[in-house]
C-alpha atoms as an extended CHARMM CRD file, in Angstrom:
* protein
*
       264  EXT
         1         1  MET       CA            -40.1840000000       16.2870000000      -42.3680000000  PROA      1               0.0000000000
         2         2  VAL       CA            -42.8990000000       14.6340000000      -44.4470000000  PROA      2               0.0000000000
         3         3  HSD       CA            -45.0620000000       16.3360000000      -47.0610000000  PROA      3               0.0000000000
         4         4  LEU       CA            -48.7990000000       15.7260000000      -46.7710000000  PROA      4               0.0000000000
         5         5  ASP       CA            -51.6690000000       16.2570000000      -49.1940000000  PROA      5               0.0000000000
         6         6  GLN       CA            -54.9920000000       14.6530000000      -50.1090000000  PROA      6               0.0000000000
         7         7  GLY       CA            -53.3660000000       12.0510000000      -52.3450000000  PROA      7               0.0000000000
         8         8  GLU       CA            -53.7760000000        8.3150000000      -51.8630000000  PROA      8               0.0000000000
         9         9  ARG       CA            -50.0550000000        7.8690000000      -51.1140000000  PROA      9               0.0000000000
        10        10  THR       CA            -49.9600000000       10.3050000000      -48.2170000000  PROA      10              0.0000000000
        11        11  ALA       CA            -50.6500000000        7.5010000000      -45.7330000000  PROA      11              0.0000000000
        12        12  THR       CA            -47.7290000000        5.4920000000      -47.1410000000  PROA      12              0.0000000000
        13        13  ARG       CA            -45.3140000000        8.4210000000      -46.8330000000  PROA      13              0.0000000000
        14        14  LEU       CA            -46.5610000000        9.1780000000      -43.3440000000  PROA      14              0.0000000000
        15        15  ALA       CA            -46.1510000000        5.5660000000      -42.2190000000  PROA      15              0.0000000000
        16        16  ILE       CA            -42.5270000000        5.5670000000      -43.4010000000  PROA      16              0.0000000000
        17        17  ALA       CA            -41.8900000000        8.8930000000      -41.6880000000  PROA      17              0.0000000000
        18        18  VAL       CA            -43.4170000000        7.7530000000      -38.3960000000  PROA      18              0.0000000000
        19        19  SER       CA            -41.4630000000        4.4930000000      -38.4810000000  PROA      19              0.0000000000
        20        20  LEU       CA            -38.1730000000        6.3430000000      -39.0350000000  PROA      20              0.0000000000
        21        21  ALA       CA            -38.9750000000        8.9020000000      -36.3430000000  PROA      21              0.0000000000
        22        22  ARG       CA            -39.7760000000        6.1860000000      -33.7950000000  PROA      22              0.0000000000
        23        23  SER       CA            -36.7040000000        4.0800000000      -34.5990000000  PROA      23              0.0000000000
        24        24  HSD       CA            -34.3350000000        7.0770000000      -34.4620000000  PROA      24              0.0000000000
        25        25  GLY       CA            -35.9710000000        8.9230000000      -31.5920000000  PROA      25              0.0000000000
        26        26  ALA       CA            -36.5120000000       11.9010000000      -33.8750000000  PROA      26              0.0000000000
        27        27  ARG       CA            -39.0920000000       14.6550000000      -34.0080000000  PROA      27              0.0000000000
        28        28  LEU       CA            -41.4460000000       14.6020000000      -36.9810000000  PROA      28              0.0000000000
        29        29  VAL       CA            -42.8080000000       17.6240000000      -38.8230000000  PROA      29              0.0000000000
        30        30  GLY       CA            -45.7680000000       17.1670000000      -41.1480000000  PROA      30              0.0000000000
        31        31  VAL       CA            -46.2330000000       19.8740000000      -43.7730000000  PROA      31              0.0000000000
        32        32  PHE       CA            -49.5750000000       20.0180000000      -45.5690000000  PROA      32              0.0000000000
        33        33  GLY       CA            -49.7260000000       21.7640000000      -48.9110000000  PROA      33              0.0000000000
        34        34  GLN       CA            -51.4840000000       21.2440000000      -52.2220000000  PROA      34              0.0000000000
        35        35  ARG       CA            -52.7620000000       23.1640000000      -55.2110000000  PROA      35              0.0000000000
        36        36  ALA       CA            -55.9340000000       25.1550000000      -54.5960000000  PROA      36              0.0000000000
        37        37  GLN       CA            -57.7870000000       28.2210000000      -55.7990000000  PROA      37              0.0000000000
        38        38  PRO       CA            -59.4890000000       30.8690000000      -53.6310000000  PROA      38              0.0000000000
        39        39  HSD       CA            -63.2260000000       30.6370000000      -53.1830000000  PROA      39              0.0000000000
        40        40  ARG       CA            -64.7480000000       33.2870000000      -55.4470000000  PROA      40              0.0000000000
        41        41  VAL       CA            -68.1130000000       34.9790000000      -55.1140000000  PROA      41              0.0000000000
        42        42  GLY       CA            -68.4130000000       37.4470000000      -57.9700000000  PROA      42              0.0000000000
        43        43  VAL       CA            -65.2530000000       39.5520000000      -57.9060000000  PROA      43              0.0000000000
        44        44  ILE       CA            -64.4920000000       38.7470000000      -54.2610000000  PROA      44              0.0000000000
        45        45  ALA       CA            -61.9540000000       36.0230000000      -53.5460000000  PROA      45              0.0000000000
        46        46  ASN       CA            -61.7940000000       34.3710000000      -50.1340000000  PROA      46              0.0000000000
        47        47  TRP       CA            -58.9910000000       32.1640000000      -48.8510000000  PROA      47              0.0000000000
        48        48  PRO       CA            -58.9200000000       29.3970000000      -47.9480000000  PROA      48              0.0000000000
        49        49  SER       CA            -61.6570000000       27.8130000000      -49.9640000000  PROA      49              0.0000000000
        50        50  PRO       CA            -63.9850000000       25.3890000000      -48.1330000000  PROA      50              0.0000000000
        51        51  GLU       CA            -62.4450000000       22.5000000000      -50.0790000000  PROA      51              0.0000000000
        52        52  TYR       CA            -58.9080000000       23.4270000000      -49.0070000000  PROA      52              0.0000000000
        53        53  ALA       CA            -59.9410000000       23.9520000000      -45.3840000000  PROA      53              0.0000000000
        54        54  GLU       CA            -61.6330000000       20.5500000000      -45.3200000000  PROA      54              0.0000000000
        55        55  ALA       CA            -58.5800000000       18.8370000000      -46.8360000000  PROA      55              0.0000000000
        56        56  ALA       CA            -56.2710000000       20.5360000000      -44.3350000000  PROA      56              0.0000000000
        57        57  ALA       CA            -58.4560000000       19.4930000000      -41.3920000000  PROA      57              0.0000000000
        58        58  ALA       CA            -58.5020000000       15.8880000000      -42.6180000000  PROA      58              0.0000000000
        59        59  SER       CA            -54.7120000000       15.9440000000      -42.9790000000  PROA      59              0.0000000000
        60        60  ARG       CA            -54.3000000000       17.2210000000      -39.4420000000  PROA      60              0.0000000000
        61        61  ARG       CA            -56.5020000000       14.4280000000      -38.0870000000  PROA      61              0.0000000000
        62        62  LEU       CA            -54.5850000000       11.7780000000      -40.0420000000  PROA      62              0.0000000000
        63        63  PHE       CA            -51.2590000000       13.1290000000      -38.7870000000  PROA      63              0.0000000000
        64        64  ALA       CA            -52.4600000000       13.2060000000      -35.1790000000  PROA      64              0.0000000000
        65        65  GLN       CA            -53.6670000000        9.6110000000      -35.3680000000  PROA      65              0.0000000000
        66        66  ALA       CA            -50.4760000000        8.3300000000      -37.0250000000  PROA      66              0.0000000000
        67        67  THR       CA            -48.1550000000       10.1190000000      -34.5810000000  PROA      67              0.0000000000
        68        68  GLU       CA            -50.0020000000        9.2880000000      -31.3750000000  PROA      68              0.0000000000
        69        69  GLY       CA            -47.4190000000        8.8000000000      -28.6370000000  PROA      69              0.0000000000
        70        70  LEU       CA            -44.6130000000       10.2480000000      -30.7550000000  PROA      70              0.0000000000
        71        71  LEU       CA            -42.9030000000       13.0900000000      -28.9160000000  PROA      71              0.0000000000
        72        72  GLY       CA            -42.1880000000       16.2760000000      -30.8050000000  PROA      72              0.0000000000
        73        73  ALA       CA            -44.5960000000       15.6770000000      -33.7030000000  PROA      73              0.0000000000
        74        74  THR       CA            -45.9290000000       18.9120000000      -35.2040000000  PROA      74              0.0000000000
        75        75  TRP       CA            -48.2310000000       19.6490000000      -38.1500000000  PROA      75              0.0000000000
        76        76  HSD       CA            -48.0660000000       22.7500000000      -40.3150000000  PROA      76              0.0000000000
        77        77  ASP       CA            -50.2320000000       24.1280000000      -43.1050000000  PROA      77              0.0000000000
        78        78  VAL       CA            -48.5240000000       25.9110000000      -45.9920000000  PROA      78              0.0000000000
        79        79  ASN       CA            -51.8530000000       27.7490000000      -46.3570000000  PROA      79              0.0000000000
        80        80  ARG       CA            -51.2450000000       28.7440000000      -49.9750000000  PROA      80              0.0000000000
        81        81  GLY       CA            -52.3650000000       27.1100000000      -53.2000000000  PROA      81              0.0000000000
        82        82  SER       CA            -50.1610000000       28.4470000000      -56.0160000000  PROA      82              0.0000000000
        83        83  ASP       CA            -47.2860000000       26.4430000000      -57.4480000000  PROA      83              0.0000000000
        84        84  ALA       CA            -44.7510000000       29.1520000000      -56.6520000000  PROA      84              0.0000000000
        85        85  GLU       CA            -45.8070000000       29.4070000000      -53.0150000000  PROA      85              0.0000000000
        86        86  LEU       CA            -45.9410000000       25.6350000000      -52.5530000000  PROA      86              0.0000000000
        87        87  LEU       CA            -42.4350000000       25.2110000000      -53.9380000000  PROA      87              0.0000000000
        88        88  ARG       CA            -41.0410000000       28.0910000000      -51.8860000000  PROA      88              0.0000000000
        89        89  GLN       CA            -42.6230000000       27.2080000000      -48.5670000000  PROA      89              0.0000000000
        90        90  ILE       CA            -42.0580000000       23.4490000000      -48.7070000000  PROA      90              0.0000000000
        91        91  THR       CA            -38.4220000000       24.0820000000      -49.6360000000  PROA      91              0.0000000000
        92        92  ASP       CA            -38.1320000000       26.5250000000      -46.7300000000  PROA      92              0.0000000000
        93        93  PHE       CA            -39.5720000000       23.9810000000      -44.2640000000  PROA      93              0.0000000000
        94        94  ALA       CA            -37.1760000000       21.3570000000      -45.6360000000  PROA      94              0.0000000000
        95        95  ARG       CA            -34.1090000000       23.3860000000      -44.6680000000  PROA      95              0.0000000000
        96        96  TYR       CA            -34.8760000000       22.7720000000      -40.9840000000  PROA      96              0.0000000000
        97        97  ALA       CA            -35.0840000000       18.9780000000      -41.2840000000  PROA      97              0.0000000000
        98        98  ASP       CA            -32.4660000000       16.2210000000      -41.2010000000  PROA      98              0.0000000000
        99        99  LEU       CA            -34.4620000000       14.2690000000      -43.7820000000  PROA      99              0.0000000000
       100       100  VAL       CA            -37.3110000000       15.2540000000      -46.1040000000  PROA      100             0.0000000000
       101       101  ILE       CA            -39.8590000000       12.6900000000      -47.3130000000  PROA      101             0.0000000000
       102       102  LEU       CA            -41.7620000000       13.4820000000      -50.4880000000  PROA      102             0.0000000000
       103       103  GLY       CA            -43.8380000000       11.5140000000      -52.9550000000  PROA      103             0.0000000000
       104       104  GLN       CA            -43.0560000000       10.7110000000      -56.5710000000  PROA      104             0.0000000000
       105       105  HSD       CA            -45.1500000000       12.6920000000      -59.0430000000  PROA      105             0.0000000000
       106       106  ASP       CA            -47.8600000000       10.5190000000      -60.5850000000  PROA      106             0.0000000000
       107       107  GLU       CA            -48.7660000000       11.8080000000      -64.0420000000  PROA      107             0.0000000000
       108       108  LEU       CA            -52.0280000000        9.8310000000      -64.0360000000  PROA      108             0.0000000000
       109       109  ALA       CA            -53.3160000000       11.0700000000      -60.6910000000  PROA      109             0.0000000000
       110       110  LYS       CA            -54.9960000000       14.3480000000      -59.8040000000  PROA      110             0.0000000000
       111       111  PRO       CA            -52.2290000000       17.0070000000      -59.8680000000  PROA      111             0.0000000000
       112       112  LEU       CA            -52.2570000000       18.0890000000      -56.2340000000  PROA      112             0.0000000000
       113       113  THR       CA            -48.6920000000       19.4210000000      -56.2620000000  PROA      113             0.0000000000
       114       114  PRO       CA            -46.3350000000       20.9020000000      -58.8700000000  PROA      114             0.0000000000
       115       115  PRO       CA            -44.7600000000       18.1130000000      -60.9490000000  PROA      115             0.0000000000
       116       116  ASP       CA            -41.2590000000       19.3710000000      -60.1650000000  PROA      116             0.0000000000
       117       117  LEU       CA            -41.7470000000       19.5200000000      -56.3830000000  PROA      117             0.0000000000
       118       118  ALA       CA            -39.2400000000       16.7800000000      -55.5590000000  PROA      118             0.0000000000
       119       119  GLU       CA            -36.6060000000       18.1420000000      -57.9230000000  PROA      119             0.0000000000
       120       120  GLU       CA            -36.9840000000       21.6840000000      -56.5960000000  PROA      120             0.0000000000
       121       121  VAL       CA            -36.6780000000       20.5700000000      -52.9710000000  PROA      121             0.0000000000
       122       122  VAL       CA            -33.7010000000       18.2980000000      -53.6660000000  PROA      122             0.0000000000
       123       123  LEU       CA            -31.7920000000       21.0030000000      -55.5120000000  PROA      123             0.0000000000
       124       124  GLY       CA            -32.9490000000       23.9790000000      -53.4660000000  PROA      124             0.0000000000
       125       125  SER       CA            -33.1420000000       22.9070000000      -49.8350000000  PROA      125             0.0000000000
       126       126  GLY       CA            -29.6490000000       21.5670000000      -49.2080000000  PROA      126             0.0000000000
       127       127  ARG       CA            -31.1920000000       18.6100000000      -47.3720000000  PROA      127             0.0000000000
       128       128  PRO       CA            -31.3980000000       14.9000000000      -48.2500000000  PROA      128             0.0000000000
       129       129  VAL       CA            -34.7360000000       13.9330000000      -49.7670000000  PROA      129             0.0000000000
       130       130  LEU       CA            -36.3180000000       10.4840000000      -49.6200000000  PROA      130             0.0000000000
       131       131  ILE       CA            -38.7300000000       10.1440000000      -52.5330000000  PROA      131             0.0000000000
       132       132  VAL       CA            -41.4010000000        7.4490000000      -52.1590000000  PROA      132             0.0000000000
       133       133  PRO       CA            -42.7730000000        5.8640000000      -55.3720000000  PROA      133             0.0000000000
       134       134  TYR       CA            -46.4460000000        6.2720000000      -56.1990000000  PROA      134             0.0000000000
       135       135  ALA       CA            -46.8480000000        2.4910000000      -56.3220000000  PROA      135             0.0000000000
       136       136  GLY       CA            -45.7240000000       -0.3120000000      -54.0020000000  PROA      136             0.0000000000
       137       137  GLU       CA            -45.4000000000       -0.9310000000      -50.2870000000  PROA      137             0.0000000000
       138       138  PHE       CA            -42.1040000000       -0.5070000000      -48.4640000000  PROA      138             0.0000000000
       139       139  ALA       CA            -42.0750000000       -2.0240000000      -44.9990000000  PROA      139             0.0000000000
       140       140  GLU       CA            -38.3100000000       -1.7270000000      -44.5450000000  PROA      140             0.0000000000
       141       141  LEU       CA            -35.6830000000        0.6090000000      -45.9270000000  PROA      141             0.0000000000
       142       142  GLY       CA            -31.9270000000        0.2560000000      -45.9290000000  PROA      142             0.0000000000
       143       143  ARG       CA            -31.5570000000       -3.4960000000      -45.5130000000  PROA      143             0.0000000000
       144       144  ARG       CA            -30.3520000000       -3.8370000000      -49.1310000000  PROA      144             0.0000000000
       145       145  PRO       CA            -29.4130000000       -0.3780000000      -50.4240000000  PROA      145             0.0000000000
       146       146  LEU       CA            -27.9390000000        0.1590000000      -53.8620000000  PROA      146             0.0000000000
       147       147  ILE       CA            -25.6040000000        3.1440000000      -54.0770000000  PROA      147             0.0000000000
       148       148  ALA       CA            -25.0000000000        4.7820000000      -57.4530000000  PROA      148             0.0000000000
       149       149  TRP       CA            -21.4050000000        5.9440000000      -57.0310000000  PROA      149             0.0000000000
       150       150  ASN       CA            -19.2890000000        8.2090000000      -59.2260000000  PROA      150             0.0000000000
       151       151  ALA       CA            -17.0610000000        9.7230000000      -56.5300000000  PROA      151             0.0000000000
       152       152  SER       CA            -18.6640000000       13.1400000000      -57.0160000000  PROA      152             0.0000000000
       153       153  ARG       CA            -19.5370000000       15.6960000000      -54.3560000000  PROA      153             0.0000000000
       154       154  GLU       CA            -23.2220000000       14.8890000000      -54.8030000000  PROA      154             0.0000000000
       155       155  SER       CA            -22.6620000000       11.1410000000      -54.4570000000  PROA      155             0.0000000000
       156       156  ALA       CA            -20.5770000000       11.6580000000      -51.3340000000  PROA      156             0.0000000000
       157       157  HSD       CA            -23.3260000000       13.7720000000      -49.7890000000  PROA      157             0.0000000000
       158       158  ALA       CA            -25.9080000000       11.1190000000      -50.6070000000  PROA      158             0.0000000000
       159       159  VAL       CA            -23.8930000000        8.3240000000      -48.9890000000  PROA      159             0.0000000000
       160       160  SER       CA            -23.2610000000       10.3610000000      -45.8430000000  PROA      160             0.0000000000
       161       161  ASP       CA            -26.9310000000       11.3230000000      -45.6220000000  PROA      161             0.0000000000
       162       162  ALA       CA            -28.0310000000        7.7110000000      -46.1640000000  PROA      162             0.0000000000
       163       163  LEU       CA            -25.8970000000        6.1550000000      -43.4200000000  PROA      163             0.0000000000
       164       164  PRO       CA            -28.5010000000        6.6890000000      -40.6630000000  PROA      164             0.0000000000
       165       165  LEU       CA            -31.0220000000        4.7940000000      -42.8090000000  PROA      165             0.0000000000
       166       166  ILE       CA            -28.7350000000        1.8510000000      -43.5010000000  PROA      166             0.0000000000
       167       167  ALA       CA            -28.9100000000       -0.8550000000      -40.8550000000  PROA      167             0.0000000000
       168       168  ASP       CA            -25.6240000000       -2.0210000000      -39.3440000000  PROA      168             0.0000000000
       169       169  CYS       CA            -26.0350000000       -5.4690000000      -40.8210000000  PROA      169             0.0000000000
       170       170  ALA       CA            -27.2150000000       -4.2660000000      -44.2250000000  PROA      170             0.0000000000
       171       171  GLU       CA            -25.8650000000       -5.7290000000      -47.4340000000  PROA      171             0.0000000000
       172       172  ALA       CA            -25.1280000000       -2.8420000000      -49.7450000000  PROA      172             0.0000000000
       173       173  PHE       CA            -24.4000000000       -2.7310000000      -53.4390000000  PROA      173             0.0000000000
       174       174  VAL       CA            -22.0700000000       -0.0700000000      -54.8130000000  PROA      174             0.0000000000
       175       175  VAL       CA            -22.5740000000        0.3800000000      -58.5360000000  PROA      175             0.0000000000
       176       176  SER       CA            -20.6060000000        2.6640000000      -60.8240000000  PROA      176             0.0000000000
       177       177  LEU       CA            -21.6060000000        3.5040000000      -64.3800000000  PROA      177             0.0000000000
       178       178  ASP       CA            -18.3040000000        4.6160000000      -65.8470000000  PROA      178             0.0000000000
       179       179  ALA       CA            -16.2500000000        3.9480000000      -68.9590000000  PROA      179             0.0000000000
       180       180  ARG       CA            -12.9900000000        4.1980000000      -66.9880000000  PROA      180             0.0000000000
       181       181  HSD       CA            -13.3080000000        0.7330000000      -65.4940000000  PROA      181             0.0000000000
       182       182  GLU       CA            -10.0950000000        0.5470000000      -63.4700000000  PROA      182             0.0000000000
       183       183  HSD       CA            -10.5340000000        4.0080000000      -61.9430000000  PROA      183             0.0000000000
       184       184  ALA       CA            -14.1930000000        3.3400000000      -61.1780000000  PROA      184             0.0000000000
       185       185  GLN       CA            -13.4350000000        0.0010000000      -59.5610000000  PROA      185             0.0000000000
       186       186  ALA       CA            -10.8260000000        1.5830000000      -57.2900000000  PROA      186             0.0000000000
       187       187  CYS       CA            -13.3150000000        4.2900000000      -56.2470000000  PROA      187             0.0000000000
       188       188  CYS       CA            -15.9790000000        1.6700000000      -55.5140000000  PROA      188             0.0000000000
       189       189  GLN       CA            -13.5730000000       -0.3200000000      -53.3670000000  PROA      189             0.0000000000
       190       190  GLN       CA            -12.6730000000        2.8060000000      -51.4100000000  PROA      190             0.0000000000
       191       191  LEU       CA            -16.3470000000        3.4440000000      -50.7150000000  PROA      191             0.0000000000
       192       192  ALA       CA            -16.8510000000       -0.1940000000      -49.6850000000  PROA      192             0.0000000000
       193       193  ALA       CA            -14.0080000000        0.1880000000      -47.1820000000  PROA      193             0.0000000000
       194       194  HSD       CA            -15.6480000000        3.3440000000      -45.8140000000  PROA      194             0.0000000000
       195       195  LEU       CA            -19.0030000000        1.5930000000      -45.4540000000  PROA      195             0.0000000000
       196       196  ALA       CA            -17.3220000000       -1.3220000000      -43.6630000000  PROA      196             0.0000000000
       197       197  CYS       CA            -16.2420000000        1.1440000000      -40.9570000000  PROA      197             0.0000000000
       198       198  HSD       CA            -19.9600000000        1.6750000000      -40.3430000000  PROA      198             0.0000000000
       199       199  GLY       CA            -20.7350000000       -2.0400000000      -40.1760000000  PROA      199             0.0000000000
       200       200  VAL       CA            -22.0940000000       -2.2370000000      -43.7260000000  PROA      200             0.0000000000
       201       201  HSD       CA            -20.8720000000       -4.9860000000      -46.0400000000  PROA      201             0.0000000000
       202       202  ALA       CA            -20.8720000000       -3.8020000000      -49.6420000000  PROA      202             0.0000000000
       203       203  LYS       CA            -20.4060000000       -5.5770000000      -52.9390000000  PROA      203             0.0000000000
       204       204  THR       CA            -18.9900000000       -3.4970000000      -55.7850000000  PROA      204             0.0000000000
       205       205  GLU       CA            -19.7700000000       -3.5370000000      -59.4740000000  PROA      205             0.0000000000
       206       206  VAL       CA            -18.7500000000       -1.3960000000      -62.4330000000  PROA      206             0.0000000000
       207       207  LEU       CA            -21.0350000000       -1.2890000000      -65.4390000000  PROA      207             0.0000000000
       208       208  VAL       CA            -19.7190000000        0.1030000000      -68.7010000000  PROA      208             0.0000000000
       209       209  VAL       CA            -22.6750000000        1.5300000000      -70.5860000000  PROA      209             0.0000000000
       210       210  GLU       CA            -23.3560000000        3.8980000000      -73.4330000000  PROA      210             0.0000000000
       211       211  ASP       CA            -25.1060000000        7.2520000000      -73.1170000000  PROA      211             0.0000000000
       212       212  VAL       CA            -28.5080000000        5.9320000000      -74.1430000000  PROA      212             0.0000000000
       213       213  GLY       CA            -30.3630000000        4.1160000000      -71.3860000000  PROA      213             0.0000000000
       214       214  VAL       CA            -27.7640000000        4.6000000000      -68.6380000000  PROA      214             0.0000000000
       215       215  MET       CA            -30.3740000000        5.2730000000      -65.9680000000  PROA      215             0.0000000000
       216       216  ASP       CA            -32.4620000000        2.3250000000      -67.1470000000  PROA      216             0.0000000000
       217       217  VAL       CA            -29.4130000000        0.1190000000      -66.5730000000  PROA      217             0.0000000000
       218       218  LEU       CA            -29.2030000000        1.4600000000      -63.0300000000  PROA      218             0.0000000000
       219       219  LEU       CA            -32.8930000000        0.7720000000      -62.3890000000  PROA      219             0.0000000000
       220       220  SER       CA            -32.4600000000       -2.7070000000      -63.8340000000  PROA      220             0.0000000000
       221       221  ARG       CA            -29.6950000000       -3.4340000000      -61.3160000000  PROA      221             0.0000000000
       222       222  VAL       CA            -31.9530000000       -2.1790000000      -58.5050000000  PROA      222             0.0000000000
       223       223  SER       CA            -34.5050000000       -4.7820000000      -59.5580000000  PROA      223             0.0000000000
       224       224  ASP       CA            -31.9520000000       -7.5480000000      -60.1810000000  PROA      224             0.0000000000
       225       225  VAL       CA            -30.4120000000       -7.3970000000      -56.6940000000  PROA      225             0.0000000000
       226       226  GLY       CA            -33.6920000000       -6.8050000000      -54.8950000000  PROA      226             0.0000000000
       227       227  ALA       CA            -32.5980000000       -3.4640000000      -53.4800000000  PROA      227             0.0000000000
       228       228  ASP       CA            -35.0150000000       -1.7110000000      -51.1240000000  PROA      228             0.0000000000
       229       229  LEU       CA            -33.4000000000        1.7280000000      -51.4180000000  PROA      229             0.0000000000
       230       230  LEU       CA            -31.5270000000        3.6100000000      -54.1420000000  PROA      230             0.0000000000
       231       231  VAL       CA            -28.9810000000        6.1690000000      -52.9670000000  PROA      231             0.0000000000
       232       232  MET       CA            -27.6200000000        8.6970000000      -55.4470000000  PROA      232             0.0000000000
       233       233  GLY       CA            -26.5110000000       12.2540000000      -55.9140000000  PROA      233             0.0000000000
       234       234  ALA       CA            -28.9460000000       14.6730000000      -57.5200000000  PROA      234             0.0000000000
       235       235  HSD       CA            -27.7430000000       16.9410000000      -60.2860000000  PROA      235             0.0000000000
       236       236  GLY       CA            -29.0490000000       20.1290000000      -61.8160000000  PROA      236             0.0000000000
       237       237  PRO       CA            -26.8290000000       21.9560000000      -64.3200000000  PROA      237             0.0000000000
       238       238  ALA       CA            -24.3230000000       19.0820000000      -64.4590000000  PROA      238             0.0000000000
       239       239  GLY       CA            -25.4670000000       15.5030000000      -64.5830000000  PROA      239             0.0000000000
       240       240  PHE       CA            -24.3810000000       11.9970000000      -63.7670000000  PROA      240             0.0000000000
       241       241  PRO       CA            -21.5690000000       10.8160000000      -66.0630000000  PROA      241             0.0000000000
       242       242  PHE       CA            -22.8140000000       10.7310000000      -69.6710000000  PROA      242             0.0000000000
       243       243  VAL       CA            -26.0450000000       12.5100000000      -68.6810000000  PROA      243             0.0000000000
       244       244  SER       CA            -26.2910000000       16.2900000000      -69.0490000000  PROA      244             0.0000000000
       245       245  ALA       CA            -28.4150000000       18.9530000000      -67.3810000000  PROA      245             0.0000000000
       246       246  GLY       CA            -29.7960000000       16.7310000000      -64.6680000000  PROA      246             0.0000000000
       247       247  ALA       CA            -31.5610000000       14.4140000000      -67.1150000000  PROA      247             0.0000000000
       248       248  GLY       CA            -30.5220000000       11.4000000000      -65.0500000000  PROA      248             0.0000000000
       249       249  THR       CA            -32.0070000000       12.8630000000      -61.8840000000  PROA      249             0.0000000000
       250       250  ARG       CA            -35.3080000000       13.5690000000      -63.6020000000  PROA      250             0.0000000000
       251       251  HSD       CA            -35.3820000000       10.1280000000      -65.2600000000  PROA      251             0.0000000000
       252       252  ILE       CA            -34.9920000000        8.3650000000      -61.9150000000  PROA      252             0.0000000000
       253       253  MET       CA            -37.6790000000       10.5820000000      -60.3970000000  PROA      253             0.0000000000
       254       254  ARG       CA            -40.0940000000        9.5700000000      -63.1550000000  PROA      254             0.0000000000
       255       255  HSD       CA            -39.2980000000        5.8570000000      -63.2750000000  PROA      255             0.0000000000
       256       256  MET       CA            -38.2180000000        4.8550000000      -59.7350000000  PROA      256             0.0000000000
       257       257  ILE       CA            -39.3320000000        1.4510000000      -58.4770000000  PROA      257             0.0000000000
       258       258  VAL       CA            -38.0730000000        1.7130000000      -54.8770000000  PROA      258             0.0000000000
       259       259  PRO       CA            -37.6500000000        4.6910000000      -52.5450000000  PROA      259             0.0000000000
       260       260  VAL       CA            -34.7600000000        6.9150000000      -53.6300000000  PROA      260             0.0000000000
       261       261  LEU       CA            -32.6060000000        9.0170000000      -51.3530000000  PROA      261             0.0000000000
       262       262  MET       CA            -31.1280000000       11.9660000000      -53.2460000000  PROA      262             0.0000000000
       263       263  SER       CA            -28.7340000000       14.6620000000      -52.0900000000  PROA      263             0.0000000000
       264       264  ASN       CA            -27.2280000000       17.5710000000      -53.9570000000  PROA      264             0.0000000000
């Protein structure tokens, strides 16, 4: 499933979604939804507004063009404009998908969707979510994935969900941010052995960091190794080691530099 709106990055998300659908022989569901108000004439409110209807029609045309020849491609309109309805319906659609593709919230762009859309879908849908940054082009995914590993339930889900995206000959990087170096190293090596069973060669690394800036260290490693995908567990009430209340999840969502696959 891929989320669609009027934003400039919709075409980028759609191109990634179509590429993955073609390479995996998968069906693709496009879900259009963005903020909008009813058209009001005096005290009478009509829905949808002409602006929303025009945007939806343009989205449908774009989806049809991009998915030409792709079997099983379907387009849906959330057909509501409030934040609550957008969050609820997009999350509901997500529960029927193997993978959900959303865009990173851009604070400087026109706010077409709720700023917490990605977080709500990750934590509420039970499905893996691939979040595409609002800047950059990403022709390939999974050739050099970096996996943020802490041996948690969420991390395990993320790795399992990411395996279909990781090419057999990929070079992966397993990185742990943990003060217990020996324990973390053993866990990383176990994951590397598991990935090897799937044809993925993985290098392991344990970084001992303080509470402040832990997610920035992770993003720095993504840049240093030239990773094309970050794989990590998403947390709500409990966070990544040293990070409480999901602050690490939200930090990555705000500052990502490559597509991020998150699972909860």
